[in-house]
Amino acid sequence: KDYTIKENYIPEIEGMPSLFIGNKSAQTLEITLEDKISGVEVVLSYSVFDDYDVILRNTRIHNISDSTIEIDSAYSANLDIAKGNYDLIYFSGGWGREREFCRSEIQQGAKIDISNARGGSGHTLNPFIMVSEHNADEDKGNVYGFSLIYSGNHSSMIECDQYGNIRVQQGINPFMFKWTLEKGESFVTPQCVMCYSENGIGGLSRELNDVYRTNLCRSKWADKDRPILINNWEATYFDFDEDKLLSIAKRAKEAGVELFVLDDGWFGTRNDDFSGLGDWTVNYDKLPSGIDGLAKKINDIGLKFGLWFEPEMVNPDSDLYRAHPDWAISVPNRISSLSRNQLILDLSRDDVCDYIITAVSDVLKSANIEYVKWDMNRQLTTMGSCGLPADRQGELYHRYVLGVYKMQERLLQDFPELLLENCSGGGARFDAGMLYYSPQIWCSDDTDAVERLAIQEGTAMVYPVSTIGAHVSVCPNHTVGRITPFETRGNVALLGTFGYELDITKLSAEEKELVKKQTADYHKYNELIREGDYYRLASIAENGRYDSWMIVEKTKKKALVFYVQGMAAANGKSRFVKLKGLKAQSRYRIDGKEYSGSVLMQAGLKVAQEFGDFKSRIFLVEENVD
Ligand code: GLA
């Protein structure tokens, strides 16, 4: 019907996260289509930035008819890629093993749906896929990326026709989705970020990392050193009192930690995971001076104070549920399935969202709380809302997500200084939607340093390193029982926001000294790690022997190389690890020796095998300008 081009403009998507223009130049093409017969007008929006190889897509559907229209499916983007040999890359997983890299050839006639219908973006399949030329690798070849800025049910459809042409569509999963549009109303889809690189998977990752760090993460913390935190979850689980928490905080302060985070178990009757969710009032039996008293004592020690909430949930054994059983998502006359003994609050309802966000805000106002961990520990099932008429139940999944966004928006408006970390049973909601609200997301409940190599590598394929919640925990590791060197746990956690998740009072004297070194290293290197370019050098998931990655400053004057060996081998050889992203003509210093950039990239940096499993090294690479 029509089209317009808008200069220096990208659309904001009402009630949903989306990229912002910031100080970049961008323009948007809006194409309006009209179907007179059904009375539907559709606006297709395409935005491009001068500085990035991305196209932002989303769709607005208007009901211009005189009657009601039902939408059964509304994808955000479609792209046809001319025929060739292509692979699909996607990220699968489960609890404790999020975002595993998967790659397979797209066969003629294929129809593949990389999707989730569990209510959130999910542990199982992330809302991010790549279509790469079959010959593309980490460093070269054409790769197309599709990332959905959305935290609910998603779908990425990949089809290959009889000629080998590929069609990709990405958007809200049509599973159990039905949206009613009254006359004059519109529906807007989430934003899809389509990205392209001719420099392989690595090139695409770095592009998206930059886009998200610079034009998605709004928090004032996004480009700052985050305070090094210690979280009491793996140290105490539910079994803590004020003395125990203060003893952890004191030791942590001595070792250079800056923020103490009190995790689950501080409220209601929450002494295990059977009760209390929904009752956001302090448990004075455990914490006699309350949250305000505890926060003050933590502040007096010299640490900031942070607190865990799980605002979207309710235990049947809670005062909230007893007062408002209808506030939980459920289907009349059917038994609601519990997961981790909890039900889901119906966030499609304004009254429920208002109550919960007010309860959370009241706690935040009552004490000096500078950080919040917002958790969400179950999938959505038995979907039914008594706030919606029978013929609108298909709107519940999406309205739930809009409720989450609304609550986080309000929280940040009321507490603009707050450092918010999202979390969902580990990393089940590590998606671009959440990054709009929180500059960091807990990456996985699996804190084992070796398992984390693959989890963090998969996560950093799209999401910036600066957003990856990564902590040092004790050994044997609570999830897998593995023993790894303390140094390695620190080196792996440096690829992220960095913190500790252990009882620091129980560490040996030697380990405590290592904590001091690690916290100092964090601040020494954080700007480089947060803002540099991330290059994957070797993956233990592929070679079974060692893992290596590096972060290169944008100026290419400085870099950090990380190396983690797997199981040690008798008579083990040293390895040459080929570095990336340096200037070939420059000379660089590493450990007092000088090398040319081209030697480091073509021949590699020699790394000796060390005695002991899972040993690791960090090398600082600095351009020699003498
Ligand atoms: C989830 C989180 C953990 C911890 C627990 C508390 O599993 O991922 O980090 O907060 O909940 O119940």
XYZ file of C-alpha atoms and ligand atoms in Angstrom:
638
model
C 0.000 0.000 0.000
C 2.723 2.412 1.006
C 6.210 2.778 2.399
C 8.160 5.320 4.421
C 11.818 5.729 5.289
C 12.569 7.286 8.642
C 16.038 8.733 9.190
C 17.818 8.346 12.525
C 15.035 6.268 13.867
C 14.465 2.700 15.006
C 11.104 1.713 16.432
C 10.506 1.228 20.117
C 8.277 -1.734 20.676
C 5.593 -0.946 23.192
C 5.871 -3.023 26.348
C 8.732 -5.054 24.953
C 12.507 -4.796 24.900
C 14.231 -3.708 21.701
C 17.478 -2.162 20.521
C 17.887 1.563 21.063
C 19.644 3.888 18.657
C 22.033 5.415 21.227
C 24.671 7.508 19.511
C 24.609 5.430 16.319
C 23.065 6.366 12.994
C 20.244 4.194 11.785
C 17.270 4.316 9.489
C 14.024 2.423 9.223
C 11.976 1.361 6.250
C 8.320 0.660 6.977
C 6.308 -1.141 4.336
C 2.549 -1.092 4.774
C 0.565 -3.917 3.239
C -3.178 -4.102 3.160
C -5.507 -7.025 2.611
C -8.870 -5.453 1.849
C -10.674 -8.778 1.873
C -9.777 -9.754 5.427
C -9.462 -6.164 6.645
C -5.891 -6.489 7.839
C -3.088 -4.000 7.515
C 0.455 -5.155 8.220
C 3.456 -2.890 8.701
C 6.779 -4.594 8.085
C 9.614 -2.721 9.745
C 13.272 -2.981 8.662
C 15.954 -0.975 10.473
C 19.633 -0.764 9.624
C 22.547 0.792 11.499
C 25.442 2.475 9.698
C 27.926 0.723 11.990
C 26.579 -2.837 12.182
C 25.748 -5.605 9.725
C 22.316 -6.122 11.205
C 18.730 -5.675 10.090
C 16.080 -5.321 12.783
C 12.714 -6.759 11.906
C 9.309 -6.724 13.432
C 5.713 -6.619 12.327
C 2.601 -4.683 13.331
C -0.788 -6.102 12.519
C -3.775 -3.710 12.508
C -7.377 -4.721 12.383
C -8.904 -2.266 9.909
C -12.063 -4.308 9.456
C -15.406 -3.835 11.184
C -15.212 -7.117 13.020
C -12.946 -9.121 15.320
C -9.877 -10.849 13.947
C -7.972 -13.764 15.451
C -4.255 -14.110 14.935
C -3.035 -17.715 15.029
C 0.573 -17.027 14.226
C 2.684 -13.876 14.008
C 6.363 -14.301 13.228
C 8.680 -11.307 13.429
C 10.934 -11.917 10.449
C 11.343 -13.892 7.278
C 14.496 -14.238 5.210
C 15.028 -16.269 2.064
C 18.609 -17.282 1.344
C 19.448 -18.276 -2.210
C 20.309 -21.864 -2.875
C 23.591 -23.306 -1.674
C 24.962 -25.727 0.875
C 24.092 -24.510 4.309
C 24.389 -25.708 7.885
C 22.104 -24.894 10.764
C 23.764 -23.915 14.023
C 21.676 -23.812 17.169
C 22.071 -24.071 20.926
C 20.453 -26.933 22.751
C 20.742 -28.011 26.365
C 19.043 -28.674 29.646
C 19.430 -27.643 33.265
C 23.142 -27.340 34.052
C 24.205 -27.697 30.426
C 22.812 -24.669 28.711
C 23.600 -23.534 25.149
C 25.499 -26.491 23.743
C 26.712 -25.775 20.232
C 24.966 -27.967 17.629
C 25.647 -27.911 13.909
C 24.105 -29.998 11.159
C 23.684 -29.806 7.424
C 20.337 -28.512 6.176
C 19.054 -31.176 3.815
C 16.793 -30.523 0.852
C 13.153 -30.720 1.932
C 14.025 -30.109 5.585
C 11.578 -28.317 7.827
C 13.141 -27.714 11.206
C 11.636 -25.859 14.156
C 14.089 -24.726 16.823
C 11.547 -23.762 19.409
C 10.475 -23.691 23.002
C 6.989 -23.922 24.453
C 7.823 -23.927 28.151
C 6.928 -20.294 28.736
C 10.432 -18.813 28.919
C 13.237 -18.768 26.413
C 14.351 -21.948 28.150
C 17.260 -24.226 29.011
C 16.552 -26.389 26.011
C 16.769 -24.299 22.841
C 17.893 -20.679 22.818
C 16.129 -18.095 20.606
C 19.258 -17.739 18.495
C 20.261 -19.648 15.386
C 22.791 -19.282 12.623
C 22.637 -20.434 9.041
C 26.166 -20.789 7.754
C 27.664 -21.834 4.474
C 28.657 -25.458 4.786
C 32.339 -24.501 4.448
C 32.180 -21.607 6.884
C 34.171 -22.021 10.061
C 35.101 -19.927 13.070
C 37.069 -17.435 10.982
C 35.763 -17.404 7.438
C 32.682 -17.906 5.325
C 29.214 -16.409 5.146
C 27.122 -16.757 8.253
C 23.634 -15.379 8.960
C 22.419 -15.011 12.549
C 18.869 -14.643 13.870
C 18.352 -13.566 17.461
C 14.944 -12.837 18.921
C 14.641 -10.146 21.587
C 12.043 -12.099 23.516
C 11.859 -14.140 26.720
C 8.870 -16.380 26.051
C 7.860 -19.185 23.703
C 9.875 -18.773 20.536
C 10.270 -20.482 17.222
C 12.933 -20.368 14.527
C 11.693 -22.196 11.451
C 14.192 -23.321 8.849
C 12.956 -24.767 5.586
C 14.801 -25.914 2.491
C 12.830 -26.172 -0.728
C 13.288 -28.540 -3.645
C 15.905 -26.252 -5.209
C 17.963 -25.842 -2.070
C 16.714 -22.335 -1.219
C 16.523 -21.698 2.502
C 13.729 -19.851 4.278
C 14.176 -18.723 7.874
C 11.374 -17.354 10.031
C 11.690 -16.293 13.634
C 9.164 -15.102 16.158
C 6.698 -16.047 18.873
C 5.971 -19.770 18.876
C 2.443 -20.278 17.477
C 1.974 -23.214 19.888
C -1.171 -22.500 21.972
C -1.104 -18.911 20.705
C -4.244 -17.112 19.640
C -4.643 -13.350 19.883
C -7.918 -11.529 19.420
C -7.829 -8.124 17.737
C -10.915 -6.028 18.131
C -11.744 -3.473 15.476
C -9.041 -0.779 15.426
C -6.585 -2.723 17.623
C -3.069 -3.769 16.700
C -0.619 -6.467 17.681
C 3.106 -5.959 17.587
C 5.666 -8.743 17.388
C 8.999 -8.806 19.217
C 12.107 -7.608 17.447
C 14.275 -10.028 15.532
C 17.904 -9.096 14.985
C 19.221 -10.533 11.735
C 22.978 -10.362 11.473
C 25.494 -11.200 8.762
C 29.215 -11.841 8.719
C 31.591 -12.909 5.995
C 34.149 -13.697 8.701
C 32.660 -16.931 9.932
C 30.994 -17.769 13.219
C 33.526 -15.739 15.207
C 32.874 -12.641 13.103
C 29.145 -12.975 13.637
C 29.539 -13.454 17.396
C 31.695 -10.376 17.764
C 29.218 -8.306 15.767
C 26.250 -9.378 17.879
C 28.247 -9.064 21.112
C 28.939 -5.427 20.207
C 25.375 -4.674 19.145
C 23.932 -6.081 22.352
C 26.505 -4.572 24.687
C 26.155 -1.121 23.134
C 22.551 -0.884 21.919
C 20.556 -3.329 24.033
C 21.894 -3.334 27.613
C 20.480 -0.098 28.998
C 21.723 -0.414 32.529
C 24.159 2.226 33.709
C 26.218 -0.777 34.827
C 26.579 -2.102 31.275
C 29.908 -0.398 30.640
C 31.231 -0.367 34.191
C 33.218 -2.802 36.319
C 30.575 -4.757 38.216
C 31.210 -5.227 41.917
C 32.763 -8.613 42.627
C 30.083 -10.505 44.460
C 29.889 -13.387 46.866
C 26.611 -15.301 46.912
C 25.737 -17.558 49.858
C 23.689 -20.150 47.895
C 26.266 -22.903 47.451
C 27.825 -21.935 50.810
C 24.729 -22.438 52.974
C 21.701 -23.256 50.823
C 18.728 -22.621 53.170
C 20.706 -23.247 56.333
C 22.013 -19.866 57.507
C 21.678 -17.325 60.250
C 22.926 -13.775 60.571
C 26.224 -14.776 62.226
C 27.017 -17.191 59.450
C 26.306 -14.596 56.759
C 28.362 -11.934 58.524
C 31.320 -14.278 58.941
C 31.267 -14.961 55.181
C 30.979 -11.236 54.471
C 33.951 -10.332 56.726
C 36.262 -12.855 55.113
C 35.061 -11.857 51.678
C 35.816 -8.195 52.334
C 39.368 -9.074 53.440
C 39.868 -10.888 50.139
C 38.700 -8.052 47.875
C 35.034 -8.948 47.352
C 32.701 -5.925 47.053
C 29.096 -7.132 47.173
C 27.399 -9.678 49.412
C 24.314 -11.340 47.939
C 21.811 -13.104 50.168
C 20.140 -15.795 48.086
C 16.987 -17.858 48.637
C 15.598 -18.502 52.135
C 15.407 -15.088 53.858
C 11.613 -14.586 53.707
C 8.320 -16.109 54.850
C 8.679 -19.645 56.181
C 11.239 -20.497 53.561
C 13.485 -23.115 55.186
C 13.378 -25.416 52.202
C 11.801 -25.187 48.775
C 8.344 -26.345 49.900
C 7.031 -23.057 51.249
C 7.230 -19.285 51.384
C 7.446 -18.125 47.765
C 5.149 -15.133 47.446
C 5.615 -13.961 51.039
C 8.191 -11.212 50.619
C 8.581 -10.363 54.275
C 11.695 -11.154 56.248
C 11.962 -14.280 58.386
C 12.963 -12.764 61.744
C 13.735 -16.210 63.226
C 16.667 -16.434 60.856
C 17.486 -12.757 60.601
C 16.556 -11.046 63.891
C 17.733 -7.614 62.760
C 15.712 -7.881 59.565
C 16.921 -7.149 56.071
C 17.583 -3.520 56.957
C 19.656 -4.505 59.992
C 21.580 -7.118 58.024
C 22.177 -4.743 55.104
C 23.528 -2.155 57.518
C 25.895 -4.657 59.119
C 27.086 -5.794 55.685
C 27.598 -2.150 54.662
C 29.541 -1.551 57.905
C 31.872 -4.370 56.915
C 32.459 -2.404 53.719
C 30.399 -4.431 51.256
C 27.360 -3.559 49.195
C 24.291 -5.668 49.894
C 22.169 -7.581 47.373
C 19.091 -9.776 47.650
C 17.424 -12.698 45.850
C 13.749 -12.713 44.823
C 11.633 -15.068 42.799
C 8.755 -12.660 42.125
C 6.893 -14.686 39.506
C 6.185 -17.684 41.731
C 4.110 -18.848 44.659
C 4.210 -21.952 46.855
C 0.802 -23.450 47.682
C 2.135 -23.348 51.246
C 2.311 -19.564 51.508
C 0.141 -16.805 52.926
C -0.153 -15.299 49.456
C -1.612 -18.461 47.947
C -3.955 -18.996 50.881
C -5.280 -15.452 50.386
C -5.377 -15.507 46.558
C -5.493 -19.023 45.123
C -6.899 -17.558 41.893
C -3.667 -15.608 41.366
C -1.875 -18.770 40.286
C -1.999 -19.950 36.690
C -4.342 -22.950 36.591
C -7.161 -24.574 34.640
C -10.511 -24.994 36.443
C -11.140 -28.558 37.658
C -7.681 -29.697 36.645
C -4.776 -30.402 38.952
C -1.962 -27.915 38.439
C 1.377 -29.604 38.084
C 3.934 -28.465 40.613
C 7.558 -28.033 39.732
C 10.021 -27.448 42.548
C 6.856 -27.416 44.695
C 5.703 -24.132 43.217
C 3.027 -22.595 41.029
C 3.285 -19.665 38.654
C 1.644 -16.342 39.373
C -0.665 -15.083 36.670
C 1.302 -12.128 35.366
C -1.230 -11.494 32.622
C -3.212 -9.789 35.402
C -2.369 -6.196 36.313
C -3.495 -6.651 39.925
C -1.081 -9.560 40.414
C 1.842 -7.699 38.823
C 1.082 -4.579 40.889
C 0.906 -6.508 44.134
C 4.143 -8.367 43.564
C 6.201 -5.458 42.326
C 4.967 -3.360 45.232
C 5.979 -6.115 47.661
C 9.456 -6.313 46.118
C 9.778 -2.508 46.050
C 8.776 -2.254 49.711
C 11.656 -4.526 50.663
C 14.042 -2.540 48.460
C 12.909 0.718 50.022
C 13.346 -0.672 53.531
C 17.108 -1.150 53.308
C 20.207 -0.233 51.330
C 19.867 -2.935 48.672
C 22.014 -2.215 45.622
C 21.659 -5.459 43.686
C 18.758 -7.820 42.987
C 18.925 -11.374 41.660
C 15.552 -11.989 39.940
C 15.055 -15.720 39.677
C 12.412 -17.826 37.891
C 12.603 -21.504 38.652
C 10.059 -23.423 36.667
C 8.453 -23.812 33.261
C 4.886 -22.712 32.569
C 2.312 -25.508 32.454
C -1.426 -26.067 33.035
C -2.002 -22.758 31.288
C -5.165 -21.006 32.331
C -5.993 -17.539 33.634
C -9.165 -16.503 35.382
C -8.361 -12.940 34.313
C -8.993 -13.826 30.667
C -12.249 -14.968 29.034
C -12.389 -18.534 27.728
C -11.822 -17.476 24.131
C -8.728 -15.461 25.015
C -6.743 -18.105 26.904
C -4.412 -18.321 23.897
C -3.052 -14.921 24.897
C -1.755 -16.099 28.262
C 1.818 -17.116 27.359
C 2.533 -13.798 25.648
C 0.701 -11.703 28.215
C 2.764 -13.439 30.914
C 5.985 -12.288 29.236
C 4.601 -8.756 28.877
C 3.871 -8.881 32.631
C 7.494 -9.813 33.391
C 8.724 -6.946 31.220
C 6.312 -4.518 32.851
C 7.457 -5.472 36.334
C 11.157 -5.199 35.511
C 10.581 -1.866 33.777
C 8.836 -0.505 36.832
C 11.530 -1.825 39.144
C 14.221 -0.061 37.143
C 12.243 3.160 36.908
C 11.811 3.207 40.671
C 15.394 2.091 41.402
C 17.497 3.368 38.501
C 20.801 2.696 40.278
C 19.946 -0.955 40.926
C 22.216 -3.646 39.516
C 19.770 -6.306 38.333
C 20.833 -9.864 37.530
C 18.303 -12.153 35.898
C 18.380 -15.879 36.535
C 16.160 -18.861 35.787
C 17.098 -22.234 37.244
C 20.598 -21.229 36.187
C 20.550 -19.974 32.603
C 17.052 -20.792 31.337
C 16.299 -17.172 30.531
C 19.583 -16.103 29.015
C 18.117 -14.153 26.130
C 18.284 -10.758 24.483
C 14.965 -9.684 26.052
C 16.326 -10.009 29.568
C 19.523 -8.152 28.652
C 17.473 -5.028 28.012
C 16.632 -4.983 31.725
C 19.645 -6.594 33.375
C 23.233 -6.148 32.230
C 24.080 -9.615 33.549
C 22.349 -12.983 33.701
C 23.300 -16.032 35.757
C 24.646 -18.369 33.109
C 24.131 -21.808 34.645
C 23.695 -23.552 37.993
C 26.579 -25.767 36.890
C 29.593 -23.933 38.323
C 32.143 -26.640 37.483
C 34.997 -24.899 35.647
C 35.326 -27.619 33.003
C 31.610 -27.822 32.235
C 31.488 -24.047 32.165
C 33.935 -23.970 29.239
C 31.290 -25.201 26.807
C 28.389 -23.401 28.512
C 30.132 -20.024 28.436
C 31.468 -20.608 24.939
C 27.964 -21.313 23.615
C 26.553 -18.324 25.493
C 29.212 -15.950 24.148
C 28.403 -17.013 20.577
C 25.718 -14.352 20.769
C 25.584 -12.653 24.164
C 28.416 -10.349 25.305
C 31.014 -11.747 27.678
C 30.259 -8.789 29.965
C 26.773 -10.205 30.617
C 27.717 -13.763 31.598
C 27.237 -14.473 35.307
C 30.246 -16.613 36.267
C 31.397 -17.573 39.791
C 34.126 -19.558 41.520
C 32.694 -22.382 43.641
C 34.103 -25.124 45.880
C 35.394 -28.568 44.993
C 34.323 -31.289 44.724
C 31.888 -29.313 42.615
C 28.302 -29.536 43.908
C 26.864 -30.407 40.500
C 29.350 -32.839 38.999
C 31.752 -33.708 41.849
C 34.830 -32.753 39.837
C 37.968 -31.345 41.406
C 39.659 -28.554 39.503
C 42.475 -26.214 40.566
C 41.282 -23.073 42.348
C 43.219 -20.954 39.844
C 41.379 -22.537 36.933
C 38.023 -21.840 38.534
C 39.037 -18.186 38.785
C 40.388 -18.031 35.233
C 37.186 -19.486 33.799
C 34.978 -17.164 35.871
C 36.909 -14.177 34.502
C 35.039 -14.739 31.229
C 32.026 -13.043 32.733
C 30.851 -10.888 35.599
C 33.006 -12.686 38.211
C 32.159 -13.610 41.751
C 32.215 -16.362 44.361
C 29.606 -18.873 45.373
C 31.205 -20.674 48.313
C 31.843 -20.597 52.048
C 34.933 -18.432 52.066
C 35.438 -19.088 55.806
C 36.286 -22.695 54.949
C 38.980 -21.975 52.351
C 42.615 -22.830 53.088
C 45.122 -20.020 53.684
C 46.551 -20.649 50.223
C 43.105 -20.420 48.608
C 42.369 -17.178 50.449
C 45.544 -15.690 48.999
C 44.388 -16.810 45.566
C 41.067 -15.030 46.084
C 43.010 -11.820 46.747
C 44.961 -12.294 43.551
C 41.840 -13.120 41.540
C 39.888 -10.116 42.767
C 42.837 -7.872 41.907
C 43.130 -9.511 38.457
C 39.436 -8.950 37.847
C 39.790 -5.202 38.202
C 43.075 -5.179 36.317
C 41.564 -6.898 33.288
C 37.872 -6.136 33.481
C 37.712 -3.242 31.068
C 39.581 -5.267 28.463
C 37.381 -8.343 29.018
C 34.171 -6.348 29.107
C 34.802 -4.285 26.009
C 37.268 -6.279 23.963
C 36.665 -8.681 21.087
C 36.222 -12.317 22.037
C 37.979 -14.944 19.897
C 37.593 -18.684 20.349
C 40.952 -20.378 19.760
C 40.288 -24.019 20.663
C 37.378 -25.859 22.150
C 37.804 -28.834 24.493
C 34.335 -30.011 23.424
C 35.837 -30.560 19.946
C 39.429 -31.610 20.582
C 38.990 -33.324 23.957
C 42.361 -31.952 25.111
C 42.351 -28.239 25.801
C 40.383 -25.059 25.579
C 41.595 -21.612 24.716
C 40.129 -18.204 24.015
C 41.334 -14.649 23.937
C 40.023 -11.141 24.342
C 41.586 -8.465 22.182
C 41.293 -4.772 22.932
C 39.575 -2.873 20.096
C 42.858 -1.009 19.454
C 44.619 -4.402 19.174
C 47.329 -3.098 21.485
C 46.539 -5.467 24.274
C 45.008 -8.917 24.639
C 44.520 -11.663 27.190
C 44.899 -15.297 26.221
C 43.260 -17.985 28.349
C 44.371 -21.590 28.177
C 42.846 -24.533 30.080
C 44.255 -28.023 29.676
C 42.065 -31.072 30.085
C 43.357 -34.326 31.599
C 47.147 -34.283 31.861
C 48.982 -36.903 29.791
C 52.347 -38.606 30.415
C 55.067 -37.158 28.259
C 52.557 -34.510 27.259
C 53.687 -32.171 24.559
C 53.593 -28.450 24.562
C 51.115 -26.927 22.170
C 51.184 -24.039 19.790
C 48.003 -22.044 20.163
C 47.362 -19.793 17.188
C 46.234 -16.384 18.368
C 43.736 -14.226 16.491
C 42.763 -10.612 16.021
C 46.246 -9.079 16.464
C 48.055 -6.772 14.034
C 50.272 -8.953 11.865
C 52.958 -6.260 11.506
C 53.147 -5.320 15.187
C 55.457 -6.769 17.791
C 53.931 -8.030 21.019
C 55.420 -8.854 24.413
C 54.297 -11.922 26.315
C 55.999 -12.950 29.584
C 59.029 -10.790 28.766
C 59.531 -12.270 25.273
C 58.787 -10.510 22.025
C 56.955 -11.944 19.024
C 55.540 -10.537 15.828
C 51.775 -10.541 15.469
C 52.031 -12.719 12.384
C 54.159 -15.326 14.193
C 51.644 -15.474 17.041
C 48.773 -15.854 14.579
C 50.430 -18.133 11.986
C 52.731 -20.303 14.123
C 51.152 -19.800 17.518
C 52.101 -19.205 21.122
C 53.907 -22.144 22.687
C 52.137 -23.349 25.824
C 53.774 -26.094 27.884
C 51.699 -28.841 29.403
C 51.533 -28.555 33.151
C 51.567 -31.264 35.781
C 48.007 -31.981 36.883
C 44.553 -32.127 35.354
C 42.713 -28.955 34.322
C 45.603 -26.580 34.947
C 45.238 -23.223 33.264
C 47.195 -20.135 32.296
C 46.472 -16.528 31.384
C 48.896 -14.642 29.131
C 48.892 -10.886 28.838
C 49.788 -9.800 25.302
C 50.970 -6.198 24.930
C 52.061 -4.381 21.831
C 55.664 -3.260 22.030
C 55.738 0.356 20.955
C 59.427 1.001 21.800
C 18.017 -21.289 41.245
C 19.214 -20.412 40.937
C 20.275 -20.602 41.985
C 19.716 -20.298 43.366
C 18.471 -21.156 43.619
C 17.793 -20.749 44.913
O 18.320 -22.617 41.064
O 19.705 -20.684 39.665
O 21.400 -19.788 41.727
O 19.394 -18.940 43.443
O 17.545 -21.044 42.562
O 16.656 -21.474 45.154
